[in-house]
Amino acid sequence: MKLRELGELGLIERLKGFEGKGLLAAIGEDAAVLDLDGERLLFTADLLVEGVHFRREYTPFESLGQKAVAVNLSDLAACGAVPLIYTVSLVVSPEEEWSSVEELYRGMVRGGGQYGAQLAGGDISKGETLTISIALLGRAPDGKVVLRRGAEEGDLLYVSGWLGEAAMGLRLLEAGQRVGRLVRRHLLPEPRVELGRELAKRGLATAMIDLSDGFLRDLGHLLRSSGKGAMVDLDRFPLSDDLLEVAHSMGLDPLEIALTGGEDYELLFAVNPSRKEEVEALGRELEVKLSQVGWITAEGLDLRKGGSPYHPCGPPGFDHLR
Amino acid sequence: MKLRELGELGLIERLKGFEGKGLLAAIGEDAAVLDLDGERLLFTADLLVEGVHFRREYTPFESLGQKAVAVNLSDLAACGAVPLIYTVSLVVSPEEEWSSVEELYRGMVRGGGQYGAQLAGGDISKGETLTISIALLGRAPDGKVVLRRGAEEGDLLYVSGWLGEAAMGLRLLEAGQRVGRLVRRHLLPEPRVELGRELAKRGLATAMIDLSDGFLRDLGHLLRSSGKGAMVDLDRFPLSDDLLEVAHSMGLDPLEIALTGGEDYELLFAVNPSRKEEVEALGRELEVKLSQVGWITAEGLDLRKGGSPYHPCGPPGFDHLR
C-alpha cells in the first residue's frame, strides 16, 4: 500500500508500534514525555518543506525561521511545557546566498529567544528542496503536563484566540497581498507557551492540543486520543472582524475557513466545568481571548449552528501526505 | 556569498554566532551539552538525504534506518554520553510503499534499541527527496563528557577499529557488489557507544570526535577546537587485510582511503601519556582495537610515513555543501 492511500493518520497509527515503551507519551501526542529521575522532559520535532509548508515567493526568510521554531514551541505549549534547547537540520542548495541563511537563523533565534529556547546545533546538507527540520527539548518544571488524552464527558471545550486568521492570511498571500494583520498571522504565528504552561501548572486542562492542521482535524485527534466525542456550538466560534470582512470580500465562508484552515497555533483544551471560573480568570490575567465553543460528549462529533446540525463542506484539514 | 563558496566549515563558523549562551557546548561539537539542575543532557541531530548521503539502488531500507540512528549514536559516543530518546522527521514521497517505510523504522528501532535509545515521535511530510532527519537526546549519567576541545600538547592520539573500510565498502557498492564485510561496514556502521562512555567515565580522553567526514578532516576539527597541532605516524595506521586486499585489487591506495574516506564512525581521541596503560587495558576489556597513531603538538599537522613527510593527494574529506 502506498503512503498516499494510507494518509498521514493511517501512517502515524502504524508507526505507533515502533515507539519506545519507556515513555509516558510519544507518537500521536504533540510531544514525547520522558521521566528522567523525576525530571519531566518533553521532546518534539517539526518539519517545514518548501512547496509543502511554505512558498519562497511570499515567505521572507527571517519570518520562515521564526515560524519554524514557533510551530515546535506550539507543540510544547500544548503539553504545558517550557522550551529549553533545539537543533536545526537544514537541507539547502549550495547556490543559496549566505545572507538568506543568516536571515533564516536570525528569525529562529528571535522566535526561540522570546520563549527562552536556545539554538544548540544541528546538521546541514545540500539538497534541491529547502527543508528545515527542528527538534525541540523542553521540560515541565513541576512535572505537570497535559496530553491529548484525558478529556472527560461533560468537560467544557475552549479555544484560545481567533480562528481561521492564518488560513485567511495564506489566501491573501496567494492573492498577492504582502502586509496586514492576517498575513502576519500566517507568517508569524505566536505560540501560546505561557497559556499552555499555566493551564498545566494550575491543573485546569484535562486534555489539550495545538491547532496546526485545522480545528476539526485537531479536535478529531484530541477526541480519538481521549476516546470521547464533542458537541461544538458554532455560534460561539471566535471569528474576528478582520476575518469576516476579508472572507466576505473574497466571497468565502469565514466559518468554513475557521473550521478547516490550519496553522492558527492556538490551543484547544478541555476543562472540568467546576474550573470554568478559574480558566476564564486565567484568560483575563494573560490577556488571551478564551472561547468556550462546546463540550465533551460520550462519542461522535455534533456541530450546531443556530440550534441546527451543521455539516462542513470541505475536508476537515490538512494531510501532509496527500 | 553563496554557500558553495563558503563551504560547510565556513557556514558552521558563521552559525556559531547564533548559538545559545547557556550551553556548555553547542555548534561545532558532536553534540550540544546542557546542564539542567545537575543533570547533564546531550543533544545532537543528523540528516541523511537521498543522493547526498545514500543511494536507493544499493541501500536496503532497513539498513538505512539503522544507519540513520547509528550516525547520531556515534555523535553521542564521541562525547561519552549514553542515548535516551530520538525523534525522526521524514520527508517521503506519497508514492512510497508502506512496506519500505516499515523497513526503515524497523531498522531505526533495531539500531537504537541495541544501545537503549527509544523512538519518541517526530514529523512526516511529503517531498521529492527522501530525507531522514533524526535528533537524539542523551545523558552523561555521572556528568562526565568529552568534547573536541581539550587536547593538550604531548597527548597521545588514538583511533578505534580499522579505518577506511566504510569508504572501501562504498566503492564496492558503487561497483555493483552487494555483500561482504566492507559493504556491511558502509551500510551498517557500529557506533562506539560503550567505548566513548568508558573513556569519559574513567576520565581517559582529553578530547574526542567520531570519524564521519574522514580521518584528516575530523582530526582537523579536533585540532582546531583544541587550538593544537598533531604528528601522525602513518606506519601505525590501522589498515585491515580486507582493505589492503580490495584496494590493491582495484588499483587504489588503501592509506589514502583510510585518511580521507568518511563514515567509519570510529572514535579519534587524545590521551595524556600517563594514562596510556589504562586506555590500552580498556581496549582489551571491550575487545575494541585501539591504535596509537600519533600525538598532539603545539600547532600544524605533520604526517609521517617511513620516517618521511607524507602529503595526501586528495581533498581531506567530505564537505556536505560542495
CSV table of N, CA, C and O in Angstrom, one decimal, chain B residues 240-306:
chain,number,residue,atom,x,y,z
B,240,SER,N,43.2,-2.8,7.6
B,240,SER,CA,42.9,-4.2,7.7
B,240,SER,C,43.3,-5.0,6.4
B,240,SER,O,43.5,-4.4,5.4
B,241,ASP,N,43.5,-6.3,6.6
B,241,ASP,CA,43.8,-7.1,5.4
B,241,ASP,C,42.8,-7.0,4.4
B,241,ASP,O,43.1,-6.9,3.2
B,242,ASP,N,41.5,-6.9,4.8
B,242,ASP,CA,40.4,-6.8,3.8
B,242,ASP,C,40.6,-5.5,3.0
B,242,ASP,O,40.4,-5.5,1.8
B,243,LEU,N,40.9,-4.4,3.7
B,243,LEU,CA,41.0,-3.1,3.0
B,243,LEU,C,42.2,-3.2,2.0
B,243,LEU,O,42.1,-2.8,0.9
B,244,LEU,N,43.4,-3.7,2.5
B,244,LEU,CA,44.5,-3.8,1.7
B,244,LEU,C,44.3,-4.6,0.4
B,244,LEU,O,44.6,-4.2,-0.7
B,245,GLU,N,43.6,-5.8,0.6
B,245,GLU,CA,43.4,-6.7,-0.5
B,245,GLU,C,42.5,-6.1,-1.5
B,245,GLU,O,42.8,-6.1,-2.7
B,246,VAL,N,41.4,-5.5,-1.1
B,246,VAL,CA,40.4,-4.9,-2.1
B,246,VAL,C,41.0,-3.7,-2.7
B,246,VAL,O,40.8,-3.5,-3.9
B,247,ALA,N,41.6,-2.8,-1.9
B,247,ALA,CA,42.2,-1.6,-2.5
B,247,ALA,C,43.2,-2.0,-3.6
B,247,ALA,O,43.2,-1.4,-4.7
B,248,HIS,N,44.1,-2.9,-3.3
B,248,HIS,CA,45.1,-3.3,-4.3
B,248,HIS,C,44.5,-3.9,-5.5
B,248,HIS,O,44.8,-3.6,-6.7
B,249,SER,N,43.4,-4.7,-5.3
B,249,SER,CA,42.8,-5.4,-6.5
B,249,SER,C,42.1,-4.3,-7.4
B,249,SER,O,41.9,-4.5,-8.6
B,250,MET,N,41.7,-3.2,-6.8
B,250,MET,CA,41.0,-2.1,-7.5
B,250,MET,C,42.0,-1.0,-8.0
B,250,MET,O,41.6,0.0,-8.5
B,251,GLY,N,43.3,-1.3,-7.6
B,251,GLY,CA,44.3,-0.3,-8.0
B,251,GLY,C,44.2,1.0,-7.2
B,251,GLY,O,44.6,2.1,-7.7
B,252,LEU,N,43.8,0.9,-6.0
B,252,LEU,CA,43.6,2.1,-5.1
B,252,LEU,C,44.6,2.1,-4.0
B,252,LEU,O,45.1,1.0,-3.6
B,253,ASP,N,44.9,3.3,-3.5
B,253,ASP,CA,45.9,3.4,-2.4
B,253,ASP,C,45.1,3.3,-1.0
B,253,ASP,O,44.3,4.2,-0.7
B,254,PRO,N,45.3,2.2,-0.3
B,254,PRO,CA,44.5,2.0,0.9
B,254,PRO,C,44.7,3.1,2.0
B,254,PRO,O,43.8,3.4,2.7
B,255,LEU,N,45.9,3.6,2.0
B,255,LEU,CA,46.2,4.6,3.0
B,255,LEU,C,45.4,5.9,2.7
B,255,LEU,O,44.9,6.5,3.6
B,256,GLU,N,45.4,6.3,1.4
B,256,GLU,CA,44.6,7.4,1.0
B,256,GLU,C,43.1,7.3,1.4
B,256,GLU,O,42.5,8.2,1.9
B,257,ILE,N,42.6,6.1,1.2
B,257,ILE,CA,41.2,5.8,1.5
B,257,ILE,C,41.0,5.9,3.0
B,257,ILE,O,40.0,6.5,3.5
B,258,ALA,N,41.9,5.4,3.8
B,258,ALA,CA,41.8,5.4,5.3
B,258,ALA,C,41.9,6.9,5.8
B,258,ALA,O,41.4,7.2,6.8
B,259,LEU,N,42.7,7.7,5.1
B,259,LEU,CA,42.9,9.1,5.6
B,259,LEU,C,41.8,10.0,5.2
B,259,LEU,O,41.4,10.9,5.9
B,260,THR,N,41.1,9.8,4.1
B,260,THR,CA,40.1,10.7,3.6
B,260,THR,C,38.7,10.1,3.5
B,260,THR,O,37.8,10.9,3.3
B,261,GLY,N,38.6,8.8,3.5
B,261,GLY,CA,37.3,8.2,3.3
B,261,GLY,C,36.5,8.5,4.6
B,261,GLY,O,37.0,8.4,5.7
B,262,GLY,N,35.2,8.7,4.4
B,262,GLY,CA,34.4,9.0,5.6
B,262,GLY,C,33.6,7.8,6.1
B,262,GLY,O,33.7,6.7,5.6
B,263,GLU,N,32.8,8.1,7.1
B,263,GLU,CA,31.8,7.2,7.6
B,263,GLU,C,32.3,5.9,8.3
B,263,GLU,O,31.6,4.9,8.4
B,264,ASP,N,33.5,6.0,8.9
B,264,ASP,CA,34.0,4.9,9.7
B,264,ASP,C,33.3,4.8,11.0
B,264,ASP,O,33.1,3.7,11.6
B,265,TYR,N,32.8,6.0,11.5
B,265,TYR,CA,32.2,6.1,12.8
B,265,TYR,C,33.0,5.4,13.9
B,265,TYR,O,32.4,4.8,14.8
B,266,GLU,N,34.3,5.4,13.8
B,266,GLU,CA,35.2,5.1,14.8
B,266,GLU,C,35.4,6.3,15.7
B,266,GLU,O,35.0,7.4,15.3
B,267,LEU,N,36.1,6.2,16.8
B,267,LEU,CA,36.4,7.3,17.7
B,267,LEU,C,37.9,7.7,17.5
B,267,LEU,O,38.8,6.8,17.5
B,268,LEU,N,38.2,9.0,17.5
B,268,LEU,CA,39.5,9.5,17.5
B,268,LEU,C,39.6,10.3,18.8
B,268,LEU,O,38.8,11.2,19.0
B,269,PHE,N,40.6,10.0,19.6
B,269,PHE,CA,40.7,10.7,20.9
B,269,PHE,C,42.1,10.9,21.4
B,269,PHE,O,43.1,10.2,20.9
B,270,ALA,N,42.3,11.9,22.2
B,270,ALA,CA,43.6,12.3,22.8
B,270,ALA,C,43.7,11.8,24.2
B,270,ALA,O,42.7,11.9,24.9
B,271,VAL,N,44.8,11.3,24.6
B,271,VAL,CA,45.0,10.7,26.0
B,271,VAL,C,46.3,11.2,26.6
B,271,VAL,O,47.4,11.2,25.9
B,272,ASN,N,46.3,11.7,27.8
B,272,ASN,CA,47.5,12.0,28.5
B,272,ASN,C,48.4,10.8,28.6
B,272,ASN,O,47.9,9.7,28.9
B,273,PRO,N,49.8,10.9,28.3
B,273,PRO,CA,50.6,9.8,28.2
B,273,PRO,C,50.6,8.9,29.5
B,273,PRO,O,50.8,7.7,29.5
B,274,SER,N,50.3,9.6,30.6
B,274,SER,CA,50.3,8.9,31.9
B,274,SER,C,49.2,7.9,32.0
B,274,SER,O,49.2,7.0,32.9
B,275,ARG,N,48.2,8.0,31.1
B,275,ARG,CA,47.0,7.1,31.1
B,275,ARG,C,47.1,6.0,30.0
B,275,ARG,O,46.1,5.3,29.8
B,276,LYS,N,48.3,5.9,29.3
B,276,LYS,CA,48.4,5.0,28.2
B,276,LYS,C,48.0,3.6,28.6
B,276,LYS,O,47.3,2.9,27.8
B,277,GLU,N,48.5,3.1,29.7
B,277,GLU,CA,48.3,1.7,30.1
B,277,GLU,C,46.8,1.5,30.3
B,277,GLU,O,46.2,0.4,29.9
B,278,GLU,N,46.1,2.4,30.9
B,278,GLU,CA,44.7,2.3,31.2
B,278,GLU,C,43.9,2.2,30.0
B,278,GLU,O,42.9,1.5,29.9
B,279,VAL,N,44.2,3.1,29.0
B,279,VAL,CA,43.5,3.1,27.7
B,279,VAL,C,43.7,1.8,27.0
B,279,VAL,O,42.7,1.2,26.5
B,280,GLU,N,44.9,1.3,27.0
B,280,GLU,CA,45.1,0.0,26.3
B,280,GLU,C,44.4,-1.1,27.0
B,280,GLU,O,43.9,-2.0,26.3
B,281,ALA,N,44.4,-1.1,28.3
B,281,ALA,CA,43.6,-2.1,29.0
B,281,ALA,C,42.1,-2.0,28.7
B,281,ALA,O,41.5,-3.1,28.6
B,282,LEU,N,41.6,-0.8,28.6
B,282,LEU,CA,40.2,-0.7,28.2
B,282,LEU,C,39.9,-1.3,26.9
B,282,LEU,O,38.9,-2.0,26.7
B,283,GLY,N,40.8,-1.0,25.9
B,283,GLY,CA,40.6,-1.6,24.6
B,283,GLY,C,40.5,-3.2,24.7
B,283,GLY,O,39.6,-3.8,24.1
B,284,ARG,N,41.4,-3.7,25.5
B,284,ARG,CA,41.4,-5.2,25.7
B,284,ARG,C,40.1,-5.6,26.3
B,284,ARG,O,39.5,-6.6,26.0
B,285,GLU,N,39.7,-4.9,27.4
B,285,GLU,CA,38.5,-5.2,28.1
B,285,GLU,C,37.2,-5.2,27.2
B,285,GLU,O,36.4,-6.1,27.3
B,286,LEU,N,37.1,-4.2,26.4
B,286,LEU,CA,35.9,-4.1,25.5
B,286,LEU,C,36.1,-4.8,24.2
B,286,LEU,O,35.2,-4.8,23.3
B,287,GLU,N,37.3,-5.4,24.0
B,287,GLU,CA,37.6,-6.1,22.7
B,287,GLU,C,37.5,-5.2,21.5
B,287,GLU,O,36.9,-5.5,20.5
B,288,VAL,N,38.0,-4.0,21.7
B,288,VAL,CA,38.0,-3.0,20.6
B,288,VAL,C,39.5,-2.7,20.3
B,288,VAL,O,40.2,-2.4,21.2
B,289,LYS,N,39.8,-2.8,19.0
B,289,LYS,CA,41.2,-2.5,18.6
B,289,LYS,C,41.4,-1.0,18.8
B,289,LYS,O,40.6,-0.1,18.3
B,290,LEU,N,42.5,-0.6,19.5
B,290,LEU,CA,42.8,0.8,19.7
B,290,LEU,C,44.3,1.0,19.2
B,290,LEU,O,45.1,0.2,19.5
B,291,SER,N,44.5,2.0,18.3
B,291,SER,CA,45.8,2.2,17.7
B,291,SER,C,46.2,3.6,18.1
B,291,SER,O,45.5,4.6,17.9
B,292,GLN,N,47.5,3.7,18.6
B,292,GLN,CA,48.0,5.0,18.9
B,292,GLN,C,48.7,5.4,17.6
B,292,GLN,O,49.7,4.9,17.2
B,293,VAL,N,48.1,6.4,16.9
B,293,VAL,CA,48.6,6.8,15.6
B,293,VAL,C,49.4,8.1,15.6
B,293,VAL,O,49.8,8.5,14.5
B,294,GLY,N,49.6,8.7,16.8
B,294,GLY,CA,50.4,9.9,16.8
B,294,GLY,C,50.3,10.6,18.1
B,294,GLY,O,49.9,10.0,19.1
B,295,TRP,N,50.5,11.9,18.1
B,295,TRP,CA,50.4,12.7,19.3
B,295,TRP,C,50.1,14.1,19.0
B,295,TRP,O,50.3,14.6,17.9
B,296,ILE,N,49.7,14.8,20.0
B,296,ILE,CA,49.3,16.3,19.9
B,296,ILE,C,50.6,17.1,20.0
B,296,ILE,O,51.4,16.9,20.9
B,297,THR,N,50.7,18.1,19.1
B,297,THR,CA,51.8,19.1,19.1
B,297,THR,C,51.2,20.5,19.3
B,297,THR,O,50.0,20.6,19.4
B,298,ALA,N,52.1,21.4,19.3
B,298,ALA,CA,51.7,22.8,19.5
B,298,ALA,C,50.8,23.3,18.4
B,298,ALA,O,49.8,24.0,18.6
B,299,GLU,N,51.2,23.0,17.2
B,299,GLU,CA,50.5,23.5,16.0
B,299,GLU,C,50.9,22.8,14.7
B,299,GLU,O,51.9,22.1,14.7
B,300,GLY,N,50.0,22.9,13.7
B,300,GLY,CA,50.3,22.3,12.4
B,300,GLY,C,49.9,20.9,12.4
B,300,GLY,O,49.6,20.3,13.4
B,301,LEU,N,50.0,20.3,11.2
B,301,LEU,CA,49.7,18.8,11.1
B,301,LEU,C,50.8,18.2,10.3
B,301,LEU,O,51.1,18.5,9.1
B,302,ASP,N,51.6,17.3,11.0
B,302,ASP,CA,52.7,16.6,10.3
B,302,ASP,C,52.2,15.1,10.1
B,302,ASP,O,51.9,14.4,11.1
B,303,LEU,N,52.2,14.7,8.8
B,303,LEU,CA,52.0,13.3,8.6
B,303,LEU,C,53.4,12.7,8.2
B,303,LEU,O,54.1,13.2,7.4
B,304,ARG,N,53.7,11.5,8.8
B,304,ARG,CA,55.0,10.8,8.5
B,304,ARG,C,54.7,9.4,8.1
B,304,ARG,O,53.8,8.7,8.6
B,305,LYS,N,55.5,9.0,7.1
B,305,LYS,CA,55.4,7.6,6.6
B,305,LYS,C,56.8,7.1,6.4
B,305,LYS,O,57.5,7.8,5.6
B,306,GLY,N,57.2,6.0,7.0
B,306,GLY,CA,58.6,5.5,6.8
B,306,GLY,C,59.6,6.6,7.3
B,306,GLY,O,60.7,6.7,6.7
